[in-house]
Amino acid sequence: MLNSFYSKLSLVGAAAALAAFAATPAFAQEVPEHGVFILNSVLFLMAGFLVMFMACGFCMLEAGLVRAKNTTMQLTKNMALFSTAAIGYYLIGYNLMYPLGDWSIDGVFSALFPAVAVMEAVGVAPEAADDIAYASTASDYFFQLMFCAATASIVSGTLAERIKLWPFLLFTLILTAFIYPLQASWKWGGGFLDEMGFLDFAGSTVVHSVGGWAALAGALVLGARAGKYKDGRVVPMPGANLPLATLGTFILWLGWFGFNGGSQLAMGTVSDVADVSRIFANTNAAAAGGSLAAAVLTQIFYKKVDLTMVLNGALAGLVSITAEPLTPSLGVATLIGGVGGLIVVFSVPMLDKMKIDDVVGAIPVHLIAGIWGTLAVPLTNSDANFGTQIISIAIVGAFTFAISWVVWTVINLILGIRVSEEEELEGLDKAELGMESYPDFSKQV
Amino acid sequence: MGNDYRKGCANIASHECKFSRISKHGKLLMKVRLQKLGLMTPRLTLKVIYVFKLPRGTGAGGVDKKGITMKYIVAIIQPGRLTAVHEALVGIGIEGLTTSEVQGYGRQKGKTETYRGAEYTVHFLPKVKIEVAVDAKMADKVVETIKIASESGKIGDGKIFTFDLSSATRIRTGETGADAL
């Protein structure tokens, strides 16, 4: 009778079920039939909500770090890119990323291409579920889609304040339908990087560095904002709204628990639940380490704490722990995150020296800290080795950068990706959208 | 004489007094214009006409035949000092003032800050501008009060300017000159 009770449970009710059998001694030893399926699906949904909210975090962070005259455009891009990712991942991305052993080029290219994502039937019976030992297909799709969208969010911040809307969305479509899923299949789809023994738990390389490489390629093709590098000097363009940027960072911090915690991909056993818990705690520790490291370093180097660097530092700490949030102790996680913060403080001015204009610091945070996080895996996980990690970082990096550069260049030749200098000075809000963020406020240049 | 006129008109009920200052033609035009806009009750029309018309001609306003009786003081101060200055001015009996957020620079020529590791100069620093119109007898005291209340001793404390003020009108009542302050 209890079995039929559980099989009838809706996914949403499963959390209550967890509490129910945890409290009943008779069920303390094992999870009831279908319990694993239900609990795993709940993990995906819960973590998926959190990762979805990271889209809001990116949006607020970027809206705060651009100048007021480009705010509406940045909000528009974030809303549109998230939606574009949902379409691209549905159309070909999901099946390109998860071939389930069905390769057209072994370990490299899915045979399920081009094929749209398909969910299980309405009210599917346990026998008819795609994988009763794992989770519902739609919960897996939903969770993975959010990662894909996060990759695209990374790009928009770097290219802010000067890129046209539609060419940017065209690149986003290609990134989310093709570039991201293809390279992700090499690791998470069971492809050749996975066979090699490459370890990347939640995507320091697969998600964050890929977003960073795509952003870097875009920044090189697009060029710096007008007036950013003048007479050999860097001209800072301070963000309009640091409370929004801070809100966005805290939202990302929160969302990261889903990002890393959900990547355990299982919650149906005591050890899985304990691992998810470890991951939450380590993820938090790394963010704390990253933000404090940035605060201390900016105080030492610039005599004043730079909040924007502290925000970037927290995010770099999160990216750094993403490749291996499970095995480190809390102390080691804090240190790994701290190195992420250190990377930000050094690499932000370094990029400026190279005249690569990254408005929100996405390249230091996601690309450089992502590489660091991937390299840090063997420090605490004996299954990983430095050689494989380095080779994998290089393969994913070379592929993503090269194809992104080609796509950006082609879009630039056909459509042009950059607004005119006059429109840039006026601000994209007025020039491209004719809608200001704060029409009632007086403006200063 | 001008003084008598002001006092007589201080009471909005004595309409005749105001009408006497305006030509019939002007009165009519103004009334028609405002009523076309659908804004005007007859009573409001009277007030508006009065205000619009009064500044015309040299006789109106606060110019005393004996000379300047009012001063207009503009102070540019550090934003953080506004509360102290406000309290000090209330303390010496100043009844009203106007403030605005402004940006500017003096001999300091802005200042250097660091943003994301790059140094830059802020050319226009945020300041608060205070404007207060006072009886000429009060002017020195007001300037001194603002100076004391806004002084930090550091560069960038700002400046105080004093102007002769030739006219003042209280819109609601039509009072002019020092009575309008």
GROMACS .gro file of C-alpha atoms in nm, chain A:
model
  445
    1MET     CA    1   0.000   0.000   0.000
    2LEU     CA    2   0.280   0.236   0.084
    3ASN     CA    3   0.445   0.154  -0.245
    4SER     CA    4   0.142   0.259  -0.441
    5PHE     CA    5   0.127   0.567  -0.223
    6TYR     CA    6   0.477   0.664  -0.326
    7SER     CA    7   0.428   0.592  -0.692
    8LYS     CA    8   0.130   0.824  -0.695
    9LEU     CA    9   0.323   1.103  -0.532
   10SER     CA   10   0.371   1.409  -0.739
   11LEU     CA   11   0.727   1.537  -0.761
   12VAL     CA   12   0.641   1.840  -0.558
   13GLY     CA   13   0.513   1.622  -0.277
   14ALA     CA   14   0.830   1.421  -0.260
   15ALA     CA   15   1.001   1.650  -0.015
   16ALA     CA   16   0.722   1.584   0.229
   17ALA     CA   17   0.762   1.213   0.159
   18LEU     CA   18   1.129   1.238   0.243
   19ALA     CA   19   1.040   1.382   0.581
   20ALA     CA   20   0.776   1.114   0.631
   21PHE     CA   21   0.997   0.813   0.578
   22ALA     CA   22   1.294   0.970   0.752
   23ALA     CA   23   1.078   0.996   1.061
   24THR     CA   24   0.954   0.636   1.038
   25PRO     CA   25   1.210   0.384   1.167
   26ALA     CA   26   1.079   0.111   0.937
   27PHE     CA   27   1.200   0.309   0.633
   28ALA     CA   28   1.522   0.440   0.776
   29GLN     CA   29   1.729   0.166   0.616
   30GLU     CA   30   1.647   0.213   0.251
   31VAL     CA   31   1.462   0.432   0.009
   32PRO     CA   32   1.132   0.284  -0.105
   33GLU     CA   33   1.069   0.176  -0.461
   34HIS     CA   34   1.081   0.469  -0.706
   35GLY     CA   35   1.208   0.687  -0.422
   36VAL     CA   36   1.539   0.739  -0.600
   37PHE     CA   37   1.364   0.848  -0.917
   38ILE     CA   38   1.144   1.089  -0.723
   39LEU     CA   39   1.419   1.234  -0.508
   40ASN     CA   40   1.661   1.276  -0.796
   41SER     CA   41   1.394   1.453  -0.996
   42VAL     CA   42   1.321   1.679  -0.701
   43LEU     CA   43   1.691   1.761  -0.675
   44PHE     CA   44   1.697   1.859  -1.043
   45LEU     CA   45   1.389   2.074  -1.010
   46MET     CA   46   1.502   2.244  -0.691
   47ALA     CA   47   1.855   2.301  -0.820
   48GLY     CA   48   1.712   2.406  -1.155
   49PHE     CA   49   1.506   2.680  -0.989
   50LEU     CA   50   1.819   2.805  -0.819
   51VAL     CA   51   2.029   2.801  -1.135
   52MET     CA   52   1.746   2.970  -1.323
   53PHE     CA   53   1.761   3.251  -1.070
   54MET     CA   54   2.127   3.298  -1.158
   55ALA     CA   55   1.997   3.451  -1.481
   56CYS     CA   56   1.850   3.722  -1.259
   57GLY     CA   57   2.182   3.747  -1.076
   58PHE     CA   58   2.378   3.798  -1.396
   59CYS     CA   59   2.118   4.047  -1.513
   60MET     CA   60   2.136   4.259  -1.197
   61LEU     CA   61   2.516   4.239  -1.179
   62GLU     CA   62   2.547   4.360  -1.535
   63ALA     CA   63   2.276   4.623  -1.502
   64GLY     CA   64   2.466   4.762  -1.204
   65LEU     CA   65   2.808   4.764  -1.369
   66VAL     CA   66   2.711   4.935  -1.695
   67ARG     CA   67   2.653   5.309  -1.717
   68ALA     CA   68   2.296   5.432  -1.673
   69LYS     CA   69   2.259   5.508  -2.043
   70ASN     CA   70   2.297   5.138  -2.130
   71THR     CA   71   2.089   4.983  -1.853
   72THR     CA   72   1.770   4.910  -2.044
   73MET     CA   73   1.972   4.744  -2.319
   74GLN     CA   74   2.158   4.524  -2.071
   75LEU     CA   75   1.833   4.416  -1.911
   76THR     CA   76   1.688   4.347  -2.255
   77LYS     CA   77   1.986   4.138  -2.358
   78ASN     CA   78   1.970   3.929  -2.042
   79MET     CA   79   1.602   3.859  -2.080
   80ALA     CA   80   1.638   3.780  -2.448
   81LEU     CA   81   1.949   3.564  -2.415
   82PHE     CA   82   1.786   3.347  -2.150
   83SER     CA   83   1.488   3.295  -2.379
   84THR     CA   84   1.713   3.233  -2.679
   85ALA     CA   85   1.902   2.968  -2.482
   86ALA     CA   86   1.574   2.793  -2.403
   87ILE     CA   87   1.493   2.770  -2.774
   88GLY     CA   88   1.844   2.673  -2.888
   89TYR     CA   89   1.885   2.405  -2.624
   90TYR     CA   90   1.542   2.262  -2.705
   91LEU     CA   91   1.594   2.256  -3.082
   92ILE     CA   92   1.928   2.076  -3.096
   93GLY     CA   93   2.132   2.143  -2.784
   94TYR     CA   94   1.996   1.882  -2.545
   95ASN     CA   95   2.030   1.583  -2.775
   96LEU     CA   96   2.364   1.706  -2.907
   97MET     CA   97   2.490   1.717  -2.549
   98TYR     CA   98   2.346   1.381  -2.433
   99PRO     CA   99   2.378   1.120  -2.707
  100LEU     CA  100   2.333   0.839  -2.448
  101GLY     CA  101   2.602   0.634  -2.616
  102ASP     CA  102   2.472   0.695  -2.966
  103TRP     CA  103   2.760   0.873  -3.143
  104SER     CA  104   2.800   0.955  -3.510
  105ILE     CA  105   3.167   1.030  -3.446
  106ASP     CA  106   3.264   0.821  -3.147
  107GLY     CA  107   3.301   1.034  -2.834
  108VAL     CA  108   3.294   1.356  -3.035
  109PHE     CA  109   2.963   1.413  -3.209
  110SER     CA  110   2.619   1.292  -3.108
  111ALA     CA  111   2.415   1.084  -3.351
  112LEU     CA  112   2.101   1.249  -3.214
  113PHE     CA  113   2.152   1.549  -3.438
  114PRO     CA  114   1.960   1.749  -3.527
  115ALA     CA  115   1.688   1.633  -3.293
  116VAL     CA  116   1.458   1.826  -3.059
  117ALA     CA  117   1.432   1.743  -2.691
  118VAL     CA  118   1.138   1.519  -2.605
  119MET     CA  119   0.986   1.476  -2.260
  120GLU     CA  120   0.822   1.169  -2.111
  121ALA     CA  121   0.449   1.126  -2.174
  122VAL     CA  122   0.191   1.292  -1.951
  123GLY     CA  123   0.137   1.085  -1.635
  124VAL     CA  124   0.408   0.840  -1.733
  125ALA     CA  125   0.396   0.503  -1.551
  126PRO     CA  126   0.710   0.381  -1.370
  127GLU     CA  127   0.763   0.105  -1.630
  128ALA     CA  128   0.741   0.358  -1.911
  129ALA     CA  129   0.980   0.614  -1.761
  130ASP     CA  130   1.294   0.676  -1.968
  131ASP     CA  131   1.523   0.584  -1.679
  132ILE     CA  132   1.350   0.478  -1.359
  133ALA     CA  133   1.685   0.440  -1.182
  134TYR     CA  134   1.777   0.804  -1.251
  135ALA     CA  135   1.525   1.088  -1.283
  136SER     CA  136   1.247   1.218  -1.500
  137THR     CA  137   1.365   1.335  -1.840
  138ALA     CA  138   1.197   1.674  -1.813
  139SER     CA  139   1.363   1.745  -1.476
  140ASP     CA  140   1.702   1.659  -1.626
  141TYR     CA  141   1.630   1.871  -1.933
  142PHE     CA  142   1.514   2.163  -1.719
  143PHE     CA  143   1.824   2.144  -1.499
  144GLN     CA  144   2.069   2.116  -1.789
  145LEU     CA  145   1.901   2.396  -1.983
  146MET     CA  146   1.976   2.633  -1.696
  147PHE     CA  147   2.347   2.555  -1.724
  148CYS     CA  148   2.335   2.627  -2.092
  149ALA     CA  149   2.165   2.962  -2.026
  150ALA     CA  150   2.426   3.046  -1.761
  151THR     CA  151   2.698   3.002  -2.022
  152ALA     CA  152   2.527   3.253  -2.247
  153SER     CA  153   2.479   3.500  -1.959
  154ILE     CA  154   2.855   3.515  -1.909
  155VAL     CA  155   2.908   3.651  -2.259
  156SER     CA  156   2.668   3.944  -2.237
  157GLY     CA  157   2.851   4.117  -1.953
  158THR     CA  158   3.185   4.136  -2.130
  159LEU     CA  159   3.040   4.280  -2.449
  160ALA     CA  160   2.806   4.529  -2.282
  161GLU     CA  161   2.758   4.892  -2.384
  162ARG     CA  162   2.865   4.857  -2.749
  163ILE     CA  163   2.724   4.545  -2.914
  164LYS     CA  164   2.406   4.545  -3.118
  165LEU     CA  165   2.114   4.345  -2.982
  166TRP     CA  166   2.023   4.114  -3.270
  167PRO     CA  167   2.373   4.007  -3.377
  168PHE     CA  168   2.441   3.931  -3.010
  169LEU     CA  169   2.130   3.712  -2.993
  170LEU     CA  170   2.230   3.534  -3.312
  171PHE     CA  171   2.561   3.441  -3.151
  172THR     CA  172   2.374   3.336  -2.836
  173LEU     CA  173   2.160   3.101  -3.043
  174ILE     CA  174   2.467   2.938  -3.198
  175LEU     CA  175   2.641   2.919  -2.861
  176THR     CA  176   2.348   2.758  -2.681
  177ALA     CA  177   2.231   2.530  -2.962
  178PHE     CA  178   2.568   2.415  -3.082
  179ILE     CA  179   2.896   2.531  -2.927
  180TYR     CA  180   2.814   2.471  -2.561
  181PRO     CA  181   2.627   2.141  -2.604
  182LEU     CA  182   2.888   1.997  -2.838
  183GLN     CA  183   3.185   2.049  -2.608
  184ALA     CA  184   2.974   1.956  -2.305
  185SER     CA  185   2.900   1.620  -2.469
  186TRP     CA  186   3.273   1.545  -2.464
  187LYS     CA  187   3.263   1.544  -2.086
  188TRP     CA  188   2.909   1.522  -1.950
  189GLY     CA  189   2.766   1.335  -2.248
  190GLY     CA  190   3.021   1.058  -2.194
  191GLY     CA  191   3.251   1.165  -2.478
  192PHE     CA  192   3.627   1.143  -2.523
  193LEU     CA  193   3.726   1.386  -2.246
  194ASP     CA  194   3.525   1.178  -2.002
  195GLU     CA  195   3.696   0.862  -2.129
  196MET     CA  196   4.034   1.029  -2.074
  197GLY     CA  197   3.952   1.079  -1.707
  198PHE     CA  198   3.890   1.453  -1.719
  199LEU     CA  199   3.709   1.570  -1.403
  200ASP     CA  200   3.490   1.877  -1.397
  201PHE     CA  201   3.216   1.833  -1.140
  202ALA     CA  202   2.981   2.123  -1.215
  203GLY     CA  203   3.158   2.298  -1.498
  204SER     CA  204   3.450   2.527  -1.417
  205THR     CA  205   3.568   2.440  -1.765
  206VAL     CA  206   3.257   2.303  -1.936
  207VAL     CA  207   3.037   2.598  -1.842
  208HIS     CA  208   3.238   2.889  -1.707
  209SER     CA  209   3.553   2.883  -1.914
  210VAL     CA  210   3.341   2.820  -2.224
  211GLY     CA  211   3.140   3.132  -2.152
  212GLY     CA  212   3.468   3.311  -2.088
  213TRP     CA  213   3.631   3.195  -2.412
  214ALA     CA  214   3.326   3.296  -2.614
  215ALA     CA  215   3.330   3.634  -2.440
  216LEU     CA  216   3.702   3.679  -2.505
  217ALA     CA  217   3.661   3.602  -2.875
  218GLY     CA  218   3.370   3.846  -2.890
  219ALA     CA  219   3.566   4.118  -2.709
  220LEU     CA  220   3.855   4.084  -2.956
  221VAL     CA  221   3.631   4.105  -3.263
  222LEU     CA  222   3.417   4.381  -3.113
  223GLY     CA  223   3.690   4.605  -2.972
  224ALA     CA  224   3.691   4.822  -2.662
  225ARG     CA  225   3.429   5.081  -2.576
  226ALA     CA  226   3.488   5.424  -2.727
  227GLY     CA  227   3.731   5.621  -2.513
  228LYS     CA  228   3.821   5.329  -2.287
  229TYR     CA  229   4.191   5.330  -2.378
  230LYS     CA  230   4.319   5.677  -2.451
  231ASP     CA  231   4.682   5.791  -2.488
  232GLY     CA  232   4.809   5.470  -2.332
  233ARG     CA  233   4.588   5.515  -2.028
  234VAL     CA  234   4.288   5.322  -1.904
  235VAL     CA  235   3.978   5.535  -1.864
  236PRO     CA  236   3.748   5.372  -1.609
  237MET     CA  237   3.376   5.388  -1.673
  238PRO     CA  238   3.223   5.327  -1.331
  239GLY     CA  239   2.901   5.130  -1.309
  240ALA     CA  240   2.579   5.316  -1.246
  241ASN     CA  241   2.431   5.115  -0.965
  242LEU     CA  242   2.644   4.922  -0.717
  243PRO     CA  243   2.347   4.815  -0.501
  244LEU     CA  244   2.209   4.631  -0.805
  245ALA     CA  245   2.550   4.478  -0.878
  246THR     CA  246   2.574   4.358  -0.519
  247LEU     CA  247   2.221   4.219  -0.527
  248GLY     CA  248   2.309   4.035  -0.845
  249THR     CA  249   2.620   3.887  -0.688
  250PHE     CA  250   2.430   3.761  -0.385
  251ILE     CA  251   2.168   3.609  -0.615
  252LEU     CA  252   2.443   3.432  -0.808
  253TRP     CA  253   2.594   3.313  -0.481
  254LEU     CA  254   2.256   3.166  -0.384
  255GLY     CA  255   2.201   3.015  -0.727
  256TRP     CA  256   2.539   2.848  -0.712
  257PHE     CA  257   2.415   2.608  -0.444
  258GLY     CA  258   2.186   2.467  -0.710
  259PHE     CA  259   2.457   2.483  -0.972
  260ASN     CA  260   2.706   2.277  -0.772
  261GLY     CA  261   2.470   2.090  -0.542
  262GLY     CA  262   2.246   1.975  -0.825
  263SER     CA  263   2.549   1.849  -1.015
  264GLN     CA  264   2.569   1.560  -0.769
  265LEU     CA  265   2.286   1.438  -0.996
  266ALA     CA  266   2.152   1.213  -0.720
  267MET     CA  267   1.976   1.250  -0.388
  268GLY     CA  268   1.829   0.904  -0.340
  269THR     CA  269   2.074   0.765  -0.084
  270VAL     CA  270   2.218   0.876   0.245
  271SER     CA  271   2.561   0.923   0.091
  272ASP     CA  272   2.423   1.129  -0.197
  273VAL     CA  273   2.232   1.361   0.035
  274ALA     CA  274   2.538   1.396   0.254
  275ASP     CA  275   2.747   1.480  -0.052
  276VAL     CA  276   2.500   1.741  -0.172
  277SER     CA  277   2.524   1.895   0.174
  278ARG     CA  278   2.903   1.896   0.163
  279ILE     CA  279   2.887   2.068  -0.175
  280PHE     CA  280   2.656   2.342  -0.044
  281ALA     CA  281   2.891   2.413   0.246
  282ASN     CA  282   3.206   2.408   0.033
  283THR     CA  283   3.050   2.629  -0.231
  284ASN     CA  284   2.968   2.887   0.032
  285ALA     CA  285   3.317   2.869   0.180
  286ALA     CA  286   3.482   2.930  -0.156
  287ALA     CA  287   3.271   3.238  -0.225
  288ALA     CA  288   3.361   3.377   0.115
  289GLY     CA  289   3.730   3.311   0.051
  290GLY     CA  290   3.716   3.478  -0.289
  291SER     CA  291   3.541   3.794  -0.175
  292LEU     CA  292   3.760   3.842   0.132
  293ALA     CA  293   4.079   3.781  -0.067
  294ALA     CA  294   3.973   4.051  -0.314
  295ALA     CA  295   3.885   4.291  -0.031
  296VAL     CA  296   4.220   4.246   0.140
  297LEU     CA  297   4.421   4.268  -0.182
  298THR     CA  298   4.250   4.583  -0.310
  299GLN     CA  299   4.304   4.743   0.030
  300ILE     CA  300   4.675   4.662   0.006
  301PHE     CA  301   4.725   4.761  -0.357
  302TYR     CA  302   4.491   5.057  -0.393
  303LYS     CA  303   4.460   5.171  -0.029
  304LYS     CA  304   4.083   5.139  -0.058
  305VAL     CA  305   3.858   4.838  -0.095
  306ASP     CA  306   3.706   4.818  -0.443
  307LEU     CA  307   3.354   4.678  -0.413
  308THR     CA  308   3.337   4.574  -0.777
  309MET     CA  309   3.647   4.361  -0.723
  310VAL     CA  310   3.499   4.213  -0.406
  311LEU     CA  311   3.189   4.114  -0.603
  312ASN     CA  312   3.406   3.965  -0.878
  313GLY     CA  313   3.614   3.795  -0.610
  314ALA     CA  314   3.312   3.618  -0.462
  315LEU     CA  315   3.212   3.497  -0.808
  316ALA     CA  316   3.567   3.389  -0.890
  317GLY     CA  317   3.569   3.191  -0.565
  318LEU     CA  318   3.247   3.022  -0.675
  319VAL     CA  319   3.382   2.943  -1.021
  320SER     CA  320   3.704   2.807  -0.868
  321ILE     CA  321   3.522   2.553  -0.651
  322THR     CA  322   3.283   2.448  -0.926
  323ALA     CA  323   3.519   2.191  -1.079
  324GLU     CA  324   3.542   2.005  -0.748
  325PRO     CA  325   3.303   2.119  -0.475
  326LEU     CA  326   3.275   1.777  -0.310
  327THR     CA  327   3.615   1.648  -0.200
  328PRO     CA  328   3.780   1.955  -0.040
  329SER     CA  329   3.746   2.025   0.330
  330LEU     CA  330   3.588   2.357   0.425
  331GLY     CA  331   3.932   2.508   0.483
  332VAL     CA  332   4.070   2.395   0.149
  333ALA     CA  333   3.754   2.513  -0.027
  334THR     CA  334   3.803   2.856   0.128
  335LEU     CA  335   4.162   2.864   0.004
  336ILE     CA  336   4.067   2.750  -0.347
  337GLY     CA  337   3.809   3.028  -0.355
  338GLY     CA  338   4.062   3.272  -0.212
  339VAL     CA  339   4.299   3.206  -0.500
  340GLY     CA  340   4.006   3.285  -0.728
  341GLY     CA  341   3.976   3.626  -0.560
  342LEU     CA  342   4.347   3.680  -0.604
  343ILE     CA  343   4.318   3.595  -0.973
  344VAL     CA  344   4.052   3.864  -1.017
  345VAL     CA  345   4.256   4.137  -0.853
  346PHE     CA  346   4.555   4.063  -1.076
  347SER     CA  347   4.385   3.979  -1.402
  348VAL     CA  348   4.140   4.270  -1.426
  349PRO     CA  349   4.421   4.527  -1.469
  350MET     CA  350   4.613   4.279  -1.684
  351LEU     CA  351   4.327   4.260  -1.935
  352ASP     CA  352   4.312   4.638  -1.940
  353LYS     CA  353   4.683   4.647  -2.022
  354MET     CA  354   4.610   4.418  -2.316
  355LYS     CA  355   4.327   4.656  -2.415
  356ILE     CA  356   4.067   4.384  -2.382
  357ASP     CA  357   3.760   4.567  -2.258
  358ASP     CA  358   3.558   4.343  -2.028
  359VAL     CA  359   3.284   4.557  -1.874
  360VAL     CA  360   3.190   4.334  -1.580
  361GLY     CA  361   3.506   4.124  -1.539
  362ALA     CA  362   3.355   3.805  -1.681
  363ILE     CA  363   3.683   3.690  -1.836
  364PRO     CA  364   3.883   3.699  -1.510
  365VAL     CA  365   3.594   3.550  -1.315
  366HIS     CA  366   3.473   3.278  -1.548
  367LEU     CA  367   3.765   3.202  -1.777
  368ILE     CA  368   4.077   3.249  -1.568
  369ALA     CA  369   3.927   3.138  -1.237
  370GLY     CA  370   3.758   2.855  -1.428
  371ILE     CA  371   4.097   2.732  -1.546
  372TRP     CA  372   4.233   2.760  -1.194
  373GLY     CA  373   3.938   2.566  -1.052
  374THR     CA  374   3.987   2.288  -1.304
  375LEU     CA  375   4.357   2.268  -1.223
  376ALA     CA  376   4.278   2.256  -0.851
  377VAL     CA  377   4.079   1.932  -0.880
  378PRO     CA  378   4.380   1.698  -0.835
  379LEU     CA  379   4.470   1.879  -0.512
  380THR     CA  380   4.185   1.708  -0.330
  381ASN     CA  381   4.064   1.436  -0.566
  382SER     CA  382   4.311   1.153  -0.635
  383ASP     CA  383   4.105   1.035  -0.934
  384ALA     CA  384   4.219   1.342  -1.128
  385ASN     CA  385   4.562   1.417  -1.266
  386PHE     CA  386   4.713   1.746  -1.377
  387GLY     CA  387   4.805   1.626  -1.725
  388THR     CA  388   4.452   1.524  -1.821
  389GLN     CA  389   4.308   1.840  -1.668
  390ILE     CA  390   4.549   2.062  -1.863
  391ILE     CA  391   4.492   1.881  -2.193
  392SER     CA  392   4.116   1.901  -2.148
  393ILE     CA  393   4.125   2.271  -2.062
  394ALA     CA  394   4.333   2.329  -2.376
  395ILE     CA  395   4.105   2.124  -2.603
  396VAL     CA  396   3.785   2.288  -2.478
  397GLY     CA  397   3.951   2.630  -2.486
  398ALA     CA  398   4.094   2.597  -2.836
  399PHE     CA  399   3.769   2.463  -2.976
  400THR     CA  400   3.545   2.721  -2.810
  401PHE     CA  401   3.769   3.018  -2.876
  402ALA     CA  402   3.831   2.927  -3.239
  403ILE     CA  403   3.471   2.855  -3.332
  404SER     CA  404   3.346   3.158  -3.138
  405TRP     CA  405   3.598   3.381  -3.310
  406VAL     CA  406   3.489   3.254  -3.650
  407VAL     CA  407   3.120   3.298  -3.569
  408TRP     CA  408   3.172   3.649  -3.432
  409THR     CA  409   3.379   3.744  -3.736
  410VAL     CA  410   3.124   3.610  -3.982
  411ILE     CA  411   2.834   3.783  -3.804
  412ASN     CA  412   3.040   4.101  -3.801
  413LEU     CA  413   3.102   4.080  -4.177
  414ILE     CA  414   2.739   4.012  -4.259
  415LEU     CA  415   2.545   4.219  -4.006
  416GLY     CA  416   2.802   4.426  -3.821
  417ILE     CA  417   2.808   4.365  -3.448
  418ARG     CA  418   2.894   4.712  -3.324
  419VAL     CA  419   2.679   5.022  -3.293
  420SER     CA  420   2.807   5.348  -3.442
  421GLU     CA  421   3.028   5.564  -3.223
  422GLU     CA  422   2.759   5.828  -3.205
  423GLU     CA  423   2.503   5.577  -3.083
  424GLU     CA  424   2.754   5.448  -2.832
  425LEU     CA  425   2.809   5.795  -2.689
  426GLU     CA  426   2.437   5.857  -2.673
  427GLY     CA  427   2.386   5.524  -2.501
  428LEU     CA  428   2.223   5.210  -2.639
  429ASP     CA  429   1.904   5.274  -2.443
  430LYS     CA  430   1.814   5.577  -2.647
  431ALA     CA  431   1.989   5.481  -2.970
  432GLU     CA  432   1.872   5.121  -3.011
  433LEU     CA  433   1.567   5.098  -2.789
  434GLY     CA  434   1.437   5.451  -2.743
  435MET     CA  435   1.366   5.365  -2.382
  436GLU     CA  436   1.557   5.482  -2.079
  437SER     CA  437   1.584   5.299  -1.750
  438TYR     CA  438   1.529   5.601  -1.533
  439PRO     CA  439   1.350   5.863  -1.745
  440ASP     CA  440   1.249   6.060  -1.438
  441PHE     CA  441   1.601   6.102  -1.307
  442SER     CA  442   1.835   6.377  -1.417
  443LYS     CA  443   2.143   6.252  -1.595
  444GLN     CA  444   2.509   6.319  -1.570
  445VAL     CA  445   2.746   6.202  -1.837
   0.00000   0.00000   0.00000
